Coordinates of C-alpha atoms in Angstrom, one line a residue:
Chain A
M1 CA 132.6 69.1 197.9
V2 CA 131.4 71.4 200.6
C3 CA 131.7 75.4 200.3
E4 CA 131.6 77.4 203.2
R5 CA 132.8 80.8 202.2
V6 CA 131.7 82.7 198.6
E7 CA 134.8 82.7 196.9
E8 CA 135.1 78.6 197.3
L9 CA 131.8 78.5 195.6
I10 CA 133.1 81.4 192.9
E11 CA 136.6 78.8 192.2
A12 CA 134.4 75.9 192.3
I13 CA 131.5 77.5 189.4
R14 CA 135.0 78.4 187.2
E15 CA 136.4 75.2 187.7
L16 CA 133.4 73.5 186.5
K17 CA 133.1 71.7 189.8
V18 CA 129.2 72.8 189.1
R19 CA 127.9 73.0 185.9
G20 CA 124.8 73.4 184.1
A21 CA 123.1 76.0 183.3
P22 CA 120.2 75.5 185.6
A23 CA 122.6 74.0 188.6
L24 CA 124.5 77.6 187.5
G25 CA 121.8 79.4 188.8
V26 CA 120.5 78.2 191.9
A27 CA 124.5 78.5 192.8
G28 CA 124.6 81.2 192.2
A29 CA 121.2 82.6 194.4
L30 CA 123.1 80.3 197.3
G31 CA 125.7 82.6 196.6
V32 CA 124.5 85.5 197.4
V33 CA 123.4 84.2 201.0
L34 CA 127.0 83.1 201.4
A35 CA 128.6 86.2 200.2
C36 CA 125.7 87.6 203.1
K37 CA 128.7 86.2 205.7
N38 CA 130.1 88.9 205.1
A39 CA 129.9 91.6 207.6
D40 CA 130.1 95.0 205.5
E41 CA 127.6 96.1 202.8
S42 CA 130.7 96.7 199.8
A43 CA 132.3 93.6 200.7
I44 CA 129.0 91.7 200.3
E45 CA 128.4 93.7 196.8
N46 CA 131.6 93.0 195.9
A47 CA 131.9 89.1 196.4
V48 CA 128.4 89.5 194.3
M49 CA 129.4 90.6 191.6
Q50 CA 132.6 88.6 190.8
L51 CA 129.8 85.4 191.4
A52 CA 128.1 86.9 188.9
N53 CA 131.1 86.9 186.2
A54 CA 132.5 83.3 187.2
R55 CA 131.5 82.3 183.9
P56 CA 130.4 85.0 181.1
T57 CA 127.7 82.6 178.6
A58 CA 124.9 80.6 180.5
V59 CA 122.6 83.8 181.6
N60 CA 121.1 81.6 184.6
L61 CA 124.5 82.3 186.7
S62 CA 123.9 86.2 187.1
Y63 CA 119.7 85.6 186.7
G64 CA 120.3 83.6 190.1
V65 CA 122.9 85.7 191.7
N66 CA 120.6 88.9 190.5
R67 CA 117.4 87.1 191.3
A68 CA 118.7 86.2 195.5
F69 CA 120.6 90.2 196.0
S70 CA 118.1 91.5 195.3
A71 CA 115.7 89.9 197.8
A72 CA 118.9 90.4 199.8
K73 CA 118.7 94.1 199.9
R74 CA 115.7 94.2 201.5
G75 CA 117.3 93.6 204.3
K76 CA 118.6 95.8 206.6
N77 CA 121.5 94.3 208.0
A78 CA 124.0 91.5 207.0
E79 CA 121.9 88.8 208.7
E80 CA 118.9 90.1 207.1
M81 CA 120.2 90.0 203.6
R82 CA 121.8 86.2 204.6
K83 CA 118.0 85.4 205.2
Y84 CA 115.7 86.6 202.8
A85 CA 118.3 85.4 200.3
L86 CA 118.2 82.1 201.4
D87 CA 114.3 82.1 201.7
E88 CA 114.7 83.2 197.5
A89 CA 117.3 80.4 196.8
T90 CA 114.8 78.6 198.3
R91 CA 112.1 79.1 195.9
M92 CA 114.4 78.7 193.2
I93 CA 115.4 75.2 194.2
E94 CA 112.1 74.3 194.3
E95 CA 111.3 76.3 191.1
D96 CA 113.8 74.3 189.2
I97 CA 112.5 70.9 190.2
R98 CA 109.4 72.1 188.9
Q99 CA 110.2 73.7 186.1
N100 CA 112.3 70.6 185.1
R101 CA 109.4 67.7 185.8
K102 CA 107.4 70.4 183.5
I103 CA 110.3 70.0 180.7
G104 CA 109.9 66.5 181.2
E105 CA 105.8 66.4 180.8
Y106 CA 105.8 68.6 177.4
G107 CA 109.0 67.3 175.8
S108 CA 108.5 63.8 176.4
E109 CA 105.0 64.3 174.2
L110 CA 107.5 64.6 171.6
L111 CA 109.1 61.7 171.6
E112 CA 107.8 58.1 170.2
D113 CA 108.1 54.8 171.7
G114 CA 111.5 52.9 170.4
D115 CA 113.1 56.2 169.7
V116 CA 117.3 56.1 169.4
V117 CA 118.2 60.0 171.2
L118 CA 121.5 61.7 170.7
T119 CA 122.5 63.8 172.8
H120 CA 125.7 65.8 173.9
C121 CA 127.1 67.4 176.5
N122 CA 125.5 66.9 180.0
A123 CA 121.4 68.4 180.6
G124 CA 120.1 66.0 183.8
R125 CA 120.2 65.9 187.1
L126 CA 124.0 66.7 187.4
A127 CA 123.6 70.1 185.6
C128 CA 120.1 71.3 187.7
V129 CA 119.0 70.4 191.2
D130 CA 117.1 67.4 190.2
W131 CA 115.6 65.0 187.2
G132 CA 117.6 67.2 184.3
T133 CA 116.0 69.1 181.4
A134 CA 116.8 67.3 178.1
L135 CA 117.9 63.7 180.2
G136 CA 114.2 64.6 181.9
V137 CA 112.4 64.7 179.3
I138 CA 113.9 61.3 178.2
R139 CA 113.5 60.3 182.2
T140 CA 109.9 61.0 181.5
A141 CA 109.1 59.1 178.3
M142 CA 110.4 56.5 179.8
M143 CA 108.5 56.6 183.3
R144 CA 105.9 56.7 181.0
G145 CA 105.9 53.8 179.2
K146 CA 108.1 54.8 176.1
R147 CA 111.2 52.6 175.5
I148 CA 114.4 55.0 175.1
E149 CA 117.4 54.5 174.2
V150 CA 120.4 57.6 173.8
I151 CA 123.5 57.7 171.9
A152 CA 125.9 59.9 173.9
C153 CA 128.4 62.2 172.7
E154 CA 131.5 62.5 174.8
T155 CA 131.6 66.1 174.4
R156 CA 135.3 67.1 174.3
P157 CA 136.7 68.7 175.4
L158 CA 135.7 67.8 179.3
N159 CA 134.1 65.2 178.3
Q160 CA 130.5 65.5 180.2
G161 CA 129.1 63.2 178.3
S162 CA 130.8 60.8 179.2
R163 CA 132.1 61.0 182.5
L164 CA 128.4 62.4 184.2
T165 CA 125.3 61.6 181.2
T166 CA 126.4 57.7 180.7
W167 CA 126.9 57.7 184.4
E168 CA 123.8 58.5 185.3
L169 CA 121.9 56.8 182.8
M170 CA 123.7 53.9 183.6
Q171 CA 122.5 54.8 187.6
D172 CA 118.7 55.1 186.5
E173 CA 119.2 51.7 183.8
I174 CA 118.3 53.9 180.4
P175 CA 120.2 52.3 177.4
V176 CA 122.5 54.4 176.6
T177 CA 126.0 54.1 173.8
L178 CA 128.9 56.9 174.1
I179 CA 130.1 57.9 171.1
T180 CA 132.7 60.5 169.6
D181 CA 131.4 63.8 168.9
S182 CA 132.8 63.3 165.8
M183 CA 130.5 59.7 165.2
S184 CA 127.2 62.3 165.1
G185 CA 127.7 62.0 161.2
A186 CA 128.0 58.7 160.4
V187 CA 125.6 57.4 162.6
M188 CA 122.6 59.8 161.2
Q189 CA 123.9 59.0 157.9
A190 CA 123.2 55.4 159.1
G191 CA 119.7 55.6 159.8
R192 CA 120.5 55.2 163.5
V193 CA 118.8 58.5 165.5
D194 CA 115.4 59.2 165.4
K195 CA 116.1 62.9 167.4
V196 CA 117.9 65.4 169.1
L197 CA 117.5 66.6 172.2
V198 CA 120.0 68.7 173.6
G199 CA 120.2 71.3 176.5
A200 CA 120.9 75.1 176.5
D201 CA 123.6 78.3 178.8
R202 CA 122.0 80.9 176.8
V203 CA 118.5 81.0 174.7
V204 CA 118.9 84.7 172.6
R205 CA 116.9 86.6 170.1
E206 CA 118.3 84.6 166.7
G207 CA 118.4 81.4 168.6
V208 CA 120.6 78.7 171.1
I209 CA 123.7 79.7 172.9
N210 CA 124.9 75.6 174.3
K211 CA 128.0 73.3 174.7
I212 CA 130.8 74.3 171.6
G213 CA 128.9 70.7 169.6
T214 CA 125.8 71.6 169.6
Y215 CA 125.6 73.3 166.2
M216 CA 127.7 71.3 164.3
H217 CA 125.1 68.3 165.3
A218 CA 122.1 71.2 164.8
V219 CA 123.7 71.2 160.7
L220 CA 123.6 67.4 160.8
A221 CA 120.6 66.4 161.8
K222 CA 119.3 69.1 159.4
E223 CA 121.5 67.2 156.8
H224 CA 119.5 64.2 157.6
G225 CA 116.3 64.8 158.0
I226 CA 116.0 64.8 162.2
P227 CA 114.1 67.1 164.2
F228 CA 116.1 68.6 166.7
Y229 CA 115.2 69.8 169.8
V230 CA 116.3 72.5 173.0
A231 CA 115.3 71.4 176.6
A232 CA 115.6 74.7 179.1
P233 CA 113.9 76.6 181.1
T234 CA 112.8 80.3 180.7
S235 CA 115.3 81.9 183.2
S236 CA 117.7 80.3 180.5
F237 CA 115.9 82.9 177.7
D238 CA 118.2 86.7 177.1
L239 CA 115.7 86.8 174.3
R240 CA 116.5 91.2 174.1
R241 CA 119.7 90.1 173.4
S242 CA 121.7 88.7 169.9
Y243 CA 124.3 86.1 170.2
K244 CA 126.7 88.9 169.0
D245 CA 126.6 90.9 172.2
V246 CA 126.7 87.2 174.2
E247 CA 130.7 86.6 176.2
I248 CA 131.7 83.5 174.6
E249 CA 133.5 81.8 177.4
M250 CA 137.7 81.1 176.3
R251 CA 139.0 78.6 177.8
S252 CA 142.5 76.6 178.7
P253 CA 145.1 75.6 175.9
D254 CA 145.2 73.1 178.6
E255 CA 142.1 71.5 178.1
L256 CA 143.4 69.7 173.9
I257 CA 146.6 69.7 175.4
Y258 CA 146.4 67.4 178.3
C259 CA 143.6 64.5 179.3
G260 CA 142.7 63.6 182.6
G261 CA 146.8 65.1 183.2
V262 CA 148.1 63.2 180.3
Q263 CA 150.0 65.2 177.6
I264 CA 148.0 64.4 174.2
A265 CA 149.5 67.3 172.5
P266 CA 152.2 69.8 172.7
R267 CA 152.8 72.0 174.7
D268 CA 153.3 75.3 173.4
V269 CA 151.2 74.3 170.1
R270 CA 147.9 76.9 169.6
V271 CA 144.9 76.0 170.7
Y272 CA 141.3 77.3 169.5
N273 CA 139.0 76.2 172.8
P274 CA 135.9 78.1 173.3
A275 CA 133.2 76.8 175.2
F276 CA 129.5 77.4 173.3
D277 CA 128.2 78.3 169.8
F278 CA 125.4 79.7 168.2
T279 CA 122.7 77.8 166.7
P280 CA 120.4 79.9 164.9
F281 CA 116.7 79.5 165.3
Q282 CA 116.5 77.4 161.4
L283 CA 117.7 74.3 162.8
I284 CA 115.5 74.0 165.4
S285 CA 112.6 72.3 165.5
G286 CA 111.8 73.1 169.2
V287 CA 112.6 74.5 172.4
I288 CA 110.6 72.3 174.9
T289 CA 110.4 74.6 178.3
E290 CA 108.6 74.7 181.6
R291 CA 105.6 76.7 180.4
G292 CA 105.4 74.0 176.9
V293 CA 107.2 73.6 173.7
L294 CA 108.0 77.1 172.0
Q295 CA 108.2 77.0 168.1
P296 CA 111.0 79.2 166.8
P297 CA 111.2 82.1 166.3
L298 CA 110.4 82.8 170.0
D299 CA 108.0 85.9 170.9
D300 CA 110.0 87.9 173.2
H301 CA 107.5 90.1 174.7
E302 CA 105.6 86.6 176.4
L303 CA 108.4 85.3 177.4
C304 CA 110.8 87.2 178.4
C305 CA 111.4 86.3 182.2
D306 CA 112.0 88.6 185.1
Chain B
M1 CA 160.5 50.7 167.6
V2 CA 162.2 48.1 164.8
C3 CA 160.2 45.2 164.2
E4 CA 162.6 42.0 162.9
R5 CA 159.7 39.6 162.6
V6 CA 156.0 39.7 160.5
E7 CA 154.3 38.8 163.8
E8 CA 156.0 42.0 165.2
L9 CA 154.8 44.5 162.6
I10 CA 150.8 42.4 162.4
E11 CA 151.1 43.6 166.1
A12 CA 152.8 47.1 165.2
I13 CA 149.9 47.9 162.7
R14 CA 147.1 46.4 164.9
E15 CA 148.1 48.7 167.6
L16 CA 148.4 51.6 164.9
K17 CA 152.2 52.2 165.6
V18 CA 152.2 52.0 161.8
R19 CA 148.9 54.1 160.2
G20 CA 148.2 56.7 157.5
A21 CA 146.9 54.3 154.2
P22 CA 150.1 54.8 152.1
A23 CA 152.4 54.2 154.9
L24 CA 150.2 50.7 155.7
G25 CA 150.5 49.9 152.1
V26 CA 154.3 50.1 152.3
A27 CA 154.9 48.2 156.1
G28 CA 152.6 45.5 154.2
A29 CA 154.9 44.9 151.5
L30 CA 157.9 45.5 154.0
G31 CA 156.5 43.1 156.2
V32 CA 156.3 40.2 152.8
V33 CA 160.4 40.5 153.0
L34 CA 159.7 39.8 156.4
A35 CA 157.2 36.8 156.1
C36 CA 160.0 35.5 154.0
K37 CA 162.2 34.8 156.9
N38 CA 160.3 32.1 157.2
A39 CA 161.3 28.9 155.7
D40 CA 158.7 27.1 154.5
E41 CA 155.9 28.4 151.8
S42 CA 152.6 27.6 153.7
A43 CA 154.3 29.2 156.7
I44 CA 155.3 32.5 154.1
E45 CA 151.8 32.4 152.9
N46 CA 150.0 31.8 155.9
A47 CA 151.9 35.1 157.5
V48 CA 151.4 36.8 154.2
M49 CA 147.4 36.8 154.6
Q50 CA 147.9 37.8 158.4
L51 CA 149.2 41.0 157.4
A52 CA 147.2 41.8 154.7
N53 CA 143.4 41.4 157.4
A54 CA 145.8 43.0 160.2
R55 CA 143.1 46.2 159.7
P56 CA 140.4 45.5 157.3
T57 CA 139.8 49.3 156.1
A58 CA 142.7 51.2 154.0
V59 CA 143.1 49.7 150.9
N60 CA 146.4 50.1 150.9
L61 CA 147.7 47.5 153.1
S62 CA 146.2 44.3 151.6
Y63 CA 147.2 46.1 148.4
G64 CA 151.3 46.7 149.6
V65 CA 151.1 43.7 150.6
N66 CA 149.7 41.6 147.3
R67 CA 151.8 44.0 145.2
A68 CA 154.7 42.8 146.8
F69 CA 153.7 39.2 147.5
S70 CA 152.9 38.8 144.0
A71 CA 156.7 39.8 143.4
A72 CA 158.0 37.2 145.5
K73 CA 156.5 34.6 144.2
R74 CA 158.8 34.8 141.3
G75 CA 161.2 33.4 143.4
K76 CA 162.5 29.5 143.6
N77 CA 163.1 29.9 146.8
A78 CA 162.4 32.2 150.3
E79 CA 165.7 33.3 150.0
E80 CA 164.9 34.8 146.7
M81 CA 161.1 35.2 147.6
R82 CA 162.5 37.9 149.8
K83 CA 164.5 39.7 147.2
Y84 CA 161.8 39.8 145.2
A85 CA 160.0 41.3 147.9
L86 CA 162.6 43.4 148.9
D87 CA 162.9 45.5 145.4
E88 CA 159.3 45.6 145.0
A89 CA 159.4 47.1 148.6
T90 CA 161.9 49.3 147.2
R91 CA 160.3 50.0 144.8
M92 CA 156.7 51.5 146.4
I93 CA 158.8 53.3 148.6
E94 CA 160.7 55.3 145.9
E95 CA 157.2 55.8 144.3
D96 CA 155.6 56.7 147.8
I97 CA 157.6 59.8 147.6
R98 CA 157.8 60.6 143.7
Q99 CA 153.3 60.0 144.4
N100 CA 153.2 62.6 147.5
R101 CA 155.4 65.5 145.7
K102 CA 153.2 65.4 142.5
I103 CA 149.7 65.2 144.8
G104 CA 151.2 68.3 146.5
E105 CA 152.0 70.0 142.9
Y106 CA 148.8 69.5 141.8
G107 CA 147.0 70.3 145.3
S108 CA 149.0 73.5 145.5
E109 CA 147.2 74.7 142.8
L110 CA 144.0 74.6 144.5
L111 CA 145.5 76.3 147.8
E112 CA 145.6 80.8 147.3
D113 CA 147.7 82.6 149.5
G114 CA 146.2 83.3 152.9
D115 CA 144.5 80.3 153.0
V116 CA 143.8 78.5 156.3
V117 CA 142.9 75.1 155.4
L118 CA 141.1 72.8 158.2
T119 CA 141.9 69.5 158.4
H120 CA 141.6 66.2 160.3
C121 CA 143.2 63.3 161.2
N122 CA 146.9 62.6 160.2
A123 CA 147.7 62.9 156.2
G124 CA 151.6 64.1 156.9
R125 CA 155.2 62.2 156.6
L126 CA 153.5 60.2 159.5
A127 CA 151.3 58.5 157.1
C128 CA 153.0 58.0 154.5
V129 CA 157.3 57.3 153.7
D130 CA 157.7 61.7 153.4
W131 CA 155.8 64.3 152.5
G132 CA 152.5 63.6 153.7
T133 CA 149.1 64.1 150.7
A134 CA 147.1 66.7 152.5
L135 CA 149.4 67.8 154.5
G136 CA 151.9 67.4 151.2
V137 CA 149.8 69.6 149.6
I138 CA 150.2 72.3 152.1
R139 CA 154.1 72.1 152.6
T140 CA 154.4 72.2 148.7
A141 CA 151.6 75.7 148.9
M142 CA 154.5 76.8 151.7
M143 CA 157.2 76.1 149.7
R144 CA 155.9 78.4 146.5
G145 CA 155.3 81.1 148.2
K146 CA 151.9 81.0 149.3
R147 CA 151.3 81.8 153.2
I148 CA 148.9 78.5 154.4
E149 CA 147.8 79.0 157.9
V150 CA 146.0 74.9 159.2
I151 CA 142.8 74.7 162.2
A152 CA 143.7 70.9 162.9
C153 CA 141.2 68.8 164.5
E154 CA 142.4 66.5 167.6
T155 CA 140.7 63.4 165.7
R156 CA 139.1 61.9 168.6
P157 CA 139.5 59.0 170.0
L158 CA 143.5 58.3 169.3
N159 CA 144.1 62.1 168.5
Q160 CA 146.1 61.8 165.7
G161 CA 145.1 65.6 164.8
S162 CA 146.9 66.7 168.6
R163 CA 149.5 64.2 168.8
L164 CA 151.2 63.5 165.0
T165 CA 149.6 66.7 163.3
T166 CA 150.3 69.9 165.4
W167 CA 153.6 68.2 165.9
E168 CA 154.5 68.1 162.1
L169 CA 153.4 71.3 161.2
M170 CA 155.3 72.5 164.2
Q171 CA 158.4 71.3 163.1
D172 CA 158.3 72.8 159.9
E173 CA 157.3 76.1 161.6
I174 CA 153.7 76.1 159.3
P175 CA 151.1 77.6 161.3
V176 CA 148.5 75.5 163.3
T177 CA 145.8 75.9 165.5
L178 CA 144.5 72.6 167.2
I179 CA 140.6 72.6 168.1
T180 CA 138.1 69.6 168.7
D181 CA 136.2 67.9 166.4
S182 CA 133.3 69.7 167.7
M183 CA 134.9 73.0 166.7
S184 CA 135.0 72.6 162.7
G185 CA 130.9 73.4 162.5
A186 CA 131.9 76.6 164.8
V187 CA 134.9 78.0 162.8
M188 CA 133.5 77.1 159.8
Q189 CA 130.4 79.7 160.9
A190 CA 133.0 82.5 162.2
G191 CA 134.2 82.2 158.3
R192 CA 137.7 81.2 159.7
V193 CA 137.8 78.4 157.3
D194 CA 138.8 78.8 153.2
K195 CA 139.1 74.5 152.5
V196 CA 139.4 71.3 153.8
L197 CA 141.3 69.0 152.9
V198 CA 141.9 65.2 154.3
G199 CA 143.4 62.2 153.4
A200 CA 141.7 58.8 152.0
D201 CA 142.0 55.3 153.8
R202 CA 140.2 53.6 150.4
V203 CA 138.5 55.8 147.4
V204 CA 136.0 53.6 146.5
R205 CA 132.2 53.9 143.8
E206 CA 130.9 56.4 144.8
G207 CA 133.0 58.4 147.4
V208 CA 135.8 58.5 150.0
I209 CA 136.1 56.1 153.4
N210 CA 139.0 58.2 155.7
K211 CA 138.7 58.6 159.5
I212 CA 135.8 59.0 161.6
G213 CA 134.9 62.6 161.9
T214 CA 135.5 63.0 157.8
Y215 CA 131.5 63.1 156.7
M216 CA 130.8 65.9 159.8
H217 CA 133.4 67.7 158.3
A218 CA 131.7 67.5 155.0
V219 CA 128.4 68.3 155.6
L220 CA 129.4 71.3 157.7
A221 CA 131.9 72.6 154.9
K222 CA 129.1 72.1 152.4
E223 CA 126.4 74.0 154.3
H224 CA 129.5 77.2 154.9
G225 CA 130.4 76.6 151.1
I226 CA 133.7 75.5 151.8
P227 CA 135.5 73.5 149.1
F228 CA 136.2 70.0 150.8
Y229 CA 139.8 68.5 149.1
V230 CA 140.2 64.8 149.4
A231 CA 144.6 64.2 148.8
A232 CA 145.2 60.1 148.0
P233 CA 147.3 58.8 145.7
T234 CA 145.4 56.0 143.0
S235 CA 147.0 53.6 145.2
S236 CA 144.0 54.4 148.0
F237 CA 141.6 53.1 144.5
D238 CA 139.1 50.4 145.0
L239 CA 136.5 52.2 142.6
R240 CA 135.1 48.8 141.7
R241 CA 133.9 48.8 144.8
S242 CA 130.6 50.4 147.0
Y243 CA 131.5 51.3 150.5
K244 CA 128.9 48.7 151.7
D245 CA 131.0 46.3 150.8
V246 CA 134.3 47.5 152.8
E247 CA 134.3 46.7 156.3
I248 CA 134.5 49.7 158.4
E249 CA 136.8 48.5 161.2
M250 CA 135.0 48.8 165.1
R251 CA 137.9 49.1 167.7
S252 CA 137.8 48.7 171.0
P253 CA 135.8 50.6 173.6
D254 CA 138.9 51.6 175.6
E255 CA 139.5 54.3 172.8
L256 CA 136.5 55.5 174.9
I257 CA 136.4 54.7 178.1
Y258 CA 140.5 55.9 179.1
C259 CA 143.1 59.2 177.5
G260 CA 146.4 58.0 177.9
G261 CA 145.8 55.4 180.8
V262 CA 143.2 57.4 182.7
Q263 CA 139.3 56.8 182.9
I264 CA 137.4 59.2 181.5
A265 CA 133.7 56.9 181.3
P266 CA 131.9 53.9 183.0
R267 CA 133.7 50.9 183.0
D268 CA 130.5 49.0 182.0
V269 CA 129.6 51.8 179.2
R270 CA 127.9 51.1 175.8
V271 CA 130.5 52.1 173.5
Y272 CA 130.1 52.5 169.6
N273 CA 133.9 53.2 168.2
P274 CA 133.8 52.8 164.4
A275 CA 137.7 53.9 163.0
F276 CA 135.8 55.4 159.6
D277 CA 133.3 56.4 157.8
F278 CA 132.2 57.0 154.1
T279 CA 131.3 60.6 152.9
P280 CA 130.3 60.0 148.9
F281 CA 131.2 62.7 145.9
Q282 CA 128.6 64.3 146.2
L283 CA 130.3 66.6 149.4
I284 CA 133.7 66.3 147.7
S285 CA 134.9 69.2 145.6
G286 CA 138.1 67.2 143.8
V287 CA 140.6 64.4 144.5
I288 CA 144.0 65.5 144.0
T289 CA 146.3 62.8 143.2
E290 CA 149.4 61.7 141.5
R291 CA 147.7 62.2 138.0
G292 CA 146.0 65.2 138.5
V293 CA 143.1 67.1 140.8
L294 CA 139.9 64.4 139.8
Q295 CA 136.4 66.2 140.0
P296 CA 133.7 63.0 141.1
P297 CA 132.1 61.1 140.1
L298 CA 134.9 59.1 139.0
D299 CA 136.2 56.9 135.9
D300 CA 136.4 53.5 137.4
H301 CA 137.9 52.4 133.8
E302 CA 140.8 55.0 133.6
L303 CA 141.6 54.5 137.2
C304 CA 141.4 51.5 138.5
C305 CA 144.6 50.2 139.8
D306 CA 146.7 47.1 139.2

């Protein structure tokens, strides 16, 4: 799909046609470029605000929007603004690929030949510009001759694991086995998991906010003595903020009542459907960034970005 | 659906049209009645064997089959065998209801007014002859004036929680909220869960075999200091056996590749799909049976059945 207007992009973000924290950052920046198609400055600012708030939880979206909009403001008219925003967005695209590669390099050192890595949701190419964060680590390890197998959790309710992670890995011929999220404990109990590796939507003062289910895997990993790693660029960092002050996006009950358009629960059932959860640093063995593998708790001073 | 022939019932059991350990026990006994429609004794025995092995994990199926077939063997011909089997099956039906009510009485003592109870899969009327085990406990507690709310986990991959538990509870106007299995940790972390209550497919020497995901909830409950109860009749007990000697049923990859007939994963993805997992007694606060609430470890001598 191609978005010609910023409103189309906002809708695509809300419907998760673009998703994944790093991809949202770049999409936000490119959205500012589209917003600058508006002739009048207040219309641009209004569109930019809507874009930044299209989804609340991943910090990258507002980070990308703010970065491109700050650049745009140097322009004297809409055309100049558009140009500055595009330059900044292009820089972010290149940066994202470079950062993902660095994350891959640092993270791959943590994996050993023969490791079975459990992952949740999709923190791969399809969540970034290219390469991926968590899956990028696996790609780099494979490239360096380590044989890695992946266990992909399907990631209810939207099945990013089933739909995206398995597809991505199969494209690259990386061995992958699909399980339900609820099998995570059983495969760990059976001794089949060597490491857990996930992405992040926002890294805050006390831990990591990521796709719903991440916390559960982290508790299970601790119970079984399995290292639990988070891979994320520092653009996902928001270390001055507490997790208590981050809005966890609540999504539609329909995501649990229907699956692929087919009804699987009573139409009027009450549903609780947060898209993310919070995992405290105590459960996290390391945060793999483009600047190295950080041992929590993280030093706000050194790493706050922007 | 009505099964006139034992082969139809075997197929219905394999396809989970009848499911739930107690219901499988009674279905097994009634299946022996159908098997006795065969004129010749070796055909009966052959059908009975197939029936007992239609699904491997819940002990109740073979228990019900064996019980009715032992009774049938007192008959001198197929017609007499059918009659004895039917008498025994009828006794089991009445027993199941009576036992479920007793489980409800004992279990309801463990629940307090205002409790929020998280449950997994369906251990209700639709898994038994009537009343239910885990949900029976909630029904009895409600009947006795305690206000209970239920959090139902959808129970992937076949969504017994979405399809059956929510429906059952809504029929009885018991407040229920549907979540994905992966939200269990997040709702516990948020302090929203007072007790966890599930059924069992087989209670063995070291713990409980139940629907995949049960182990995960048990580990999470321990992490959050939440009591974790199992409700099951002693006909689900197989205390002489180790969990290592119980066959965990592996089901079709299609259960994860399709949902409601819609494809949600690559058609040729590798899938691991065990239907059950094992939860050790260390994680279980009590086993609610028709004879009372038992504190693990369980005394084999006193409680082995048959």
